[in-house]
Amino acid sequence: KQEVTQIPAALSVPEGENLVLNCSFTDSAIYNLQWFRQDPGKGLTSLLLIQSSQREQTSGRLNASLDKSSGRSTLYIAASQPGDSATYLCAVRPPLHQAGTALIFGKGTTLSVSS
Amino acid sequence: EAGVTQSPTHLIKTRGQQATLRCSPISGHTSVYWYQQALGLGLQFLLWYDEGEERNRGNFPPRFSGRQFPNYSSELNVNALELEDSALYLCASSLRPSGGKSNEQFFGPGTRLTVL
């Protein structure tokens, strides 16, 4: 059974710092991996999606990497800003031949960036 | 282009009642997914509908049910509400899963269900 773990559960940094959020998964057979952002009480905003054949994706100050063989992904945030404060969720999608194709989520890392 | 929409935003019910939550997918998307985000439990998969059929369900009791309409919108029904059903219910939509497409899921803003 696929399990997704995110470490740390919470992180506080001063504005301007570069930071890394970690995600690990137990089964390397995945279709893709997505990073989401969630503001308190709100829905999810997709940040980056990495297909299983890809190693990384970049969008602005965000860079996500994927190492399927070791079951790990990282989300790198450069030059953090107070507006980056939110909970970041990692989710993996099983291979399409498996029933469901629903996302399996980690519990998230809550990031607080102070000015 | 409009994103995934959900209604109502908030819903307050009492134990034993029934709740109905609604979701409208992005135009062109045929798959709708329902997830529950309860405090401390993280996001858990509830149901997947595609082309009007229930394709899979997560580890939830039968009192969680739903349907998908011909226009691909969807309803989630929760019968015999219990206190632990209080959660944020998120709907997501995607193109029908098939090889060669990313089938990225796009999420709505959620419905906050409170059971008193």
Short mmCIF file of C-alpha atoms in Angstrom, two decimals:
data_model
loop_
_atom_site.label_atom_id
_atom_site.label_comp_id
_atom_site.label_asym_id
_atom_site.label_seq_id
_atom_site.Cartn_x
_atom_site.Cartn_y
_atom_site.Cartn_z
CA LYS A 1 0.00 0.00 0.00
CA GLN A 2 1.40 3.35 -1.05
CA GLU A 3 2.19 5.76 1.78
CA VAL A 4 3.38 9.33 1.46
CA THR A 5 5.31 11.09 4.20
CA GLN A 6 6.28 14.74 4.42
CA ILE A 7 9.01 16.07 6.65
CA PRO A 8 9.07 18.42 8.46
CA ALA A 9 5.46 18.84 9.54
CA ALA A 10 6.09 22.53 10.19
CA LEU A 11 8.81 24.99 9.25
CA SER A 12 9.44 28.62 10.19
CA VAL A 13 11.97 30.71 8.28
CA PRO A 14 12.81 34.40 7.92
CA GLU A 15 12.02 36.14 4.67
CA GLY A 16 14.62 35.66 1.94
CA GLU A 17 15.76 32.19 2.92
CA ASN A 18 15.94 29.34 0.44
CA LEU A 19 14.25 26.22 1.74
CA VAL A 20 13.56 22.59 0.89
CA LEU A 21 10.46 20.58 1.65
CA ASN A 22 10.73 16.81 1.57
CA CYS A 23 8.32 14.12 0.41
CA SER A 24 8.89 10.37 0.45
CA PHE A 25 6.75 7.54 -0.87
CA THR A 26 6.97 3.81 -0.27
CA ASP A 27 6.12 2.42 -3.74
CA SER A 28 8.23 3.67 -6.64
CA ALA A 29 5.58 2.60 -9.16
CA ILE A 30 3.88 5.94 -9.66
CA TYR A 31 2.33 7.69 -12.64
CA ASN A 32 3.15 11.19 -11.49
CA LEU A 33 3.74 13.36 -8.43
CA GLN A 34 2.16 16.71 -7.69
CA TRP A 35 2.95 19.47 -5.24
CA PHE A 36 0.06 21.58 -4.01
CA ARG A 37 -0.34 24.66 -1.87
CA GLN A 38 -3.24 25.05 0.55
CA ASP A 39 -4.10 28.25 2.38
CA PRO A 40 -6.03 27.85 5.66
CA GLY A 41 -9.57 26.56 5.06
CA LYS A 42 -9.17 26.76 1.30
CA GLY A 43 -8.87 24.37 -1.61
CA LEU A 44 -5.69 23.17 -3.26
CA THR A 45 -3.63 25.06 -5.80
CA SER A 46 -1.44 22.90 -8.01
CA LEU A 47 2.15 24.13 -8.03
CA LEU A 48 4.08 21.56 -10.03
CA LEU A 49 3.40 18.18 -11.60
CA ILE A 50 6.24 15.79 -12.40
CA GLN A 51 5.60 12.82 -14.65
CA SER A 52 7.26 9.56 -13.63
CA SER A 53 9.68 9.87 -16.56
CA GLN A 54 10.82 13.36 -15.52
CA ARG A 55 13.44 14.37 -12.98
CA GLU A 56 12.34 17.92 -12.20
CA GLN A 57 9.98 20.77 -12.97
CA THR A 58 10.43 24.48 -12.42
CA SER A 59 8.00 27.34 -12.08
CA GLY A 60 9.30 30.74 -11.04
CA ARG A 61 10.94 30.44 -7.63
CA LEU A 62 9.82 26.84 -7.25
CA ASN A 63 11.71 23.75 -8.32
CA ALA A 64 10.54 20.20 -7.69
CA SER A 65 12.67 17.13 -8.18
CA LEU A 66 11.73 13.48 -8.37
CA ASP A 67 13.86 10.41 -7.66
CA LYS A 68 11.55 7.45 -8.21
CA SER A 69 14.12 4.81 -7.36
CA SER A 70 14.64 6.20 -3.88
CA GLY A 71 10.99 7.22 -3.45
CA ARG A 72 11.74 10.88 -2.85
CA SER A 73 10.74 14.29 -4.07
CA THR A 74 11.82 17.73 -2.92
CA LEU A 75 10.25 21.13 -3.37
CA TYR A 76 12.79 23.93 -3.38
CA ILE A 77 11.56 27.46 -2.73
CA ALA A 78 14.02 30.23 -3.49
CA ALA A 79 14.06 33.59 -1.75
CA SER A 80 11.03 32.88 0.43
CA GLN A 81 8.42 35.59 0.99
CA PRO A 82 5.69 36.02 3.64
CA GLY A 83 3.14 35.28 0.92
CA ASP A 84 4.61 31.78 0.65
CA SER A 85 3.20 30.96 4.08
CA ALA A 86 0.81 28.05 3.58
CA THR A 87 0.62 24.27 3.85
CA TYR A 88 2.39 22.41 1.08
CA LEU A 89 1.08 19.00 0.13
CA CYS A 90 2.76 16.28 -1.88
CA ALA A 91 0.61 13.70 -3.70
CA VAL A 92 1.43 10.69 -5.84
CA ARG A 93 -0.76 9.06 -8.44
CA PRO A 94 -0.65 5.28 -8.91
CA PRO A 95 -0.10 3.84 -12.39
CA LEU A 96 -3.14 4.18 -14.63
CA HIS A 97 -3.66 0.42 -14.87
CA GLN A 98 -4.37 0.34 -11.17
CA ALA A 99 -7.95 0.98 -10.19
CA GLY A 100 -8.73 4.43 -8.88
CA THR A 101 -6.02 6.75 -10.12
CA ALA A 102 -6.88 8.86 -7.11
CA LEU A 103 -4.12 10.90 -5.57
CA ILE A 104 -2.48 9.71 -2.37
CA PHE A 105 -1.51 12.63 -0.20
CA GLY A 106 1.03 13.29 2.49
CA LYS A 107 -0.10 15.25 5.54
CA GLY A 108 1.73 18.35 4.44
CA THR A 109 4.35 20.77 5.66
CA THR A 110 3.06 24.02 7.14
CA LEU A 111 5.42 26.84 6.20
CA SER A 112 5.58 30.18 7.97
CA VAL A 113 7.76 32.92 6.49
CA SER A 114 8.31 35.92 8.73
CA SER A 115 9.11 39.41 7.47
CA GLU B 1 -11.98 29.55 -18.24
CA ALA B 2 -13.89 28.75 -15.06
CA GLY B 3 -12.30 26.39 -12.58
CA VAL B 4 -13.91 23.69 -10.49
CA THR B 5 -16.78 25.08 -8.46
CA GLN B 6 -18.38 23.67 -5.33
CA SER B 7 -21.50 24.50 -3.39
CA PRO B 8 -22.35 25.31 -0.73
CA THR B 9 -19.26 26.90 0.80
CA HIS B 10 -20.36 25.97 4.28
CA LEU B 11 -22.92 23.48 5.52
CA ILE B 12 -24.07 22.93 9.09
CA LYS B 13 -26.05 19.81 9.95
CA THR B 14 -26.93 17.82 13.04
CA ARG B 15 -26.19 14.19 13.74
CA GLY B 16 -28.39 11.79 11.79
CA GLN B 17 -29.24 14.26 9.04
CA GLN B 18 -28.24 13.98 5.40
CA ALA B 19 -25.88 16.34 3.57
CA THR B 20 -25.66 16.97 -0.17
CA LEU B 21 -22.58 18.61 -1.65
CA ARG B 22 -22.26 19.67 -5.27
CA CYS B 23 -19.38 20.00 -7.71
CA SER B 24 -19.09 21.35 -11.24
CA PRO B 25 -15.97 20.29 -13.12
CA ILE B 26 -13.90 22.27 -15.55
CA SER B 27 -15.49 22.32 -18.99
CA GLY B 28 -14.29 19.32 -20.98
CA HIS B 29 -13.38 17.25 -17.92
CA THR B 30 -15.27 13.99 -17.51
CA SER B 31 -13.71 12.69 -14.29
CA VAL B 32 -14.71 13.95 -10.87
CA TYR B 33 -12.99 12.96 -7.63
CA TRP B 34 -14.16 13.57 -4.08
CA TYR B 35 -11.75 13.84 -1.16
CA GLN B 36 -12.28 14.34 2.56
CA GLN B 37 -9.90 16.45 4.63
CA ALA B 38 -10.64 15.91 8.29
CA LEU B 39 -8.61 17.58 10.99
CA GLY B 40 -5.48 15.60 11.72
CA LEU B 41 -6.19 12.92 9.10
CA GLY B 42 -5.02 14.56 5.91
CA LEU B 43 -6.68 14.29 2.54
CA GLN B 44 -8.33 10.95 1.87
CA PHE B 45 -9.88 9.72 -1.37
CA LEU B 46 -13.64 9.16 -1.24
CA LEU B 47 -15.08 8.54 -4.70
CA TRP B 48 -14.22 8.73 -8.39
CA TYR B 49 -16.80 9.23 -11.11
CA ASP B 50 -16.20 9.16 -14.82
CA GLU B 51 -18.69 9.27 -17.68
CA GLY B 52 -21.56 8.96 -15.23
CA GLU B 53 -20.29 5.83 -13.51
CA GLU B 54 -18.71 5.27 -10.11
CA ARG B 55 -15.25 3.93 -10.98
CA ASN B 56 -13.75 3.51 -7.53
CA ARG B 57 -14.27 4.39 -3.90
CA GLY B 58 -11.98 4.80 -0.96
CA ASN B 59 -12.24 3.18 2.44
CA PHE B 60 -15.47 4.86 3.51
CA PRO B 61 -18.80 3.36 4.60
CA PRO B 62 -21.74 3.06 2.18
CA ARG B 63 -23.50 6.06 3.71
CA PHE B 64 -21.07 8.10 1.60
CA SER B 65 -22.44 7.97 -1.91
CA GLY B 66 -22.87 10.14 -4.91
CA ARG B 67 -23.61 10.40 -8.55
CA GLN B 68 -22.48 12.10 -11.72
CA PHE B 69 -24.92 13.79 -14.05
CA PRO B 70 -24.89 13.85 -17.89
CA ASN B 71 -23.22 17.28 -17.79
CA TYR B 72 -20.45 15.69 -15.63
CA SER B 73 -21.33 17.65 -12.52
CA SER B 74 -21.47 15.56 -9.39
CA GLU B 75 -23.19 15.26 -6.03
CA LEU B 76 -21.81 13.77 -2.85
CA ASN B 77 -24.39 12.55 -0.37
CA VAL B 78 -23.60 11.72 3.21
CA ASN B 79 -26.40 9.95 5.08
CA ALA B 80 -26.83 9.47 8.82
CA LEU B 81 -24.27 12.14 9.62
CA GLU B 82 -21.85 11.53 12.44
CA LEU B 83 -19.75 14.06 14.33
CA GLU B 84 -16.57 12.72 12.73
CA ASP B 85 -17.91 13.56 9.27
CA SER B 86 -17.07 17.19 10.00
CA ALA B 87 -14.42 18.04 7.45
CA LEU B 88 -13.52 19.99 4.34
CA TYR B 89 -14.79 18.10 1.29
CA LEU B 90 -12.81 18.78 -1.85
CA CYS B 91 -13.81 17.99 -5.39
CA ALA B 92 -11.34 17.68 -8.24
CA SER B 93 -11.79 17.18 -11.95
CA SER B 94 -9.59 15.90 -14.75
CA LEU B 95 -9.67 14.58 -18.25
CA ARG B 96 -10.54 10.88 -18.37
CA PRO B 97 -7.43 8.97 -17.31
CA SER B 98 -5.65 7.51 -20.32
CA GLY B 99 -2.11 6.92 -21.42
CA GLY B 100 -0.25 9.84 -22.88
CA LYS B 101 -2.04 12.59 -21.01
CA SER B 102 -1.09 14.10 -17.71
CA ASN B 103 -4.65 13.88 -16.36
CA GLU B 104 -3.75 16.51 -13.83
CA GLN B 105 -6.42 16.98 -11.20
CA PHE B 106 -7.70 20.49 -10.56
CA PHE B 107 -9.34 21.18 -7.22
CA GLY B 108 -12.29 23.28 -6.20
CA PRO B 109 -12.42 25.53 -3.11
CA GLY B 110 -14.19 22.91 -1.00
CA THR B 111 -17.30 22.65 1.15
CA ARG B 112 -16.85 22.91 4.91
CA LEU B 113 -19.28 20.48 6.55
CA THR B 114 -19.88 20.87 10.26
CA VAL B 115 -21.91 18.24 12.09
CA LEU B 116 -23.27 19.29 15.48
#
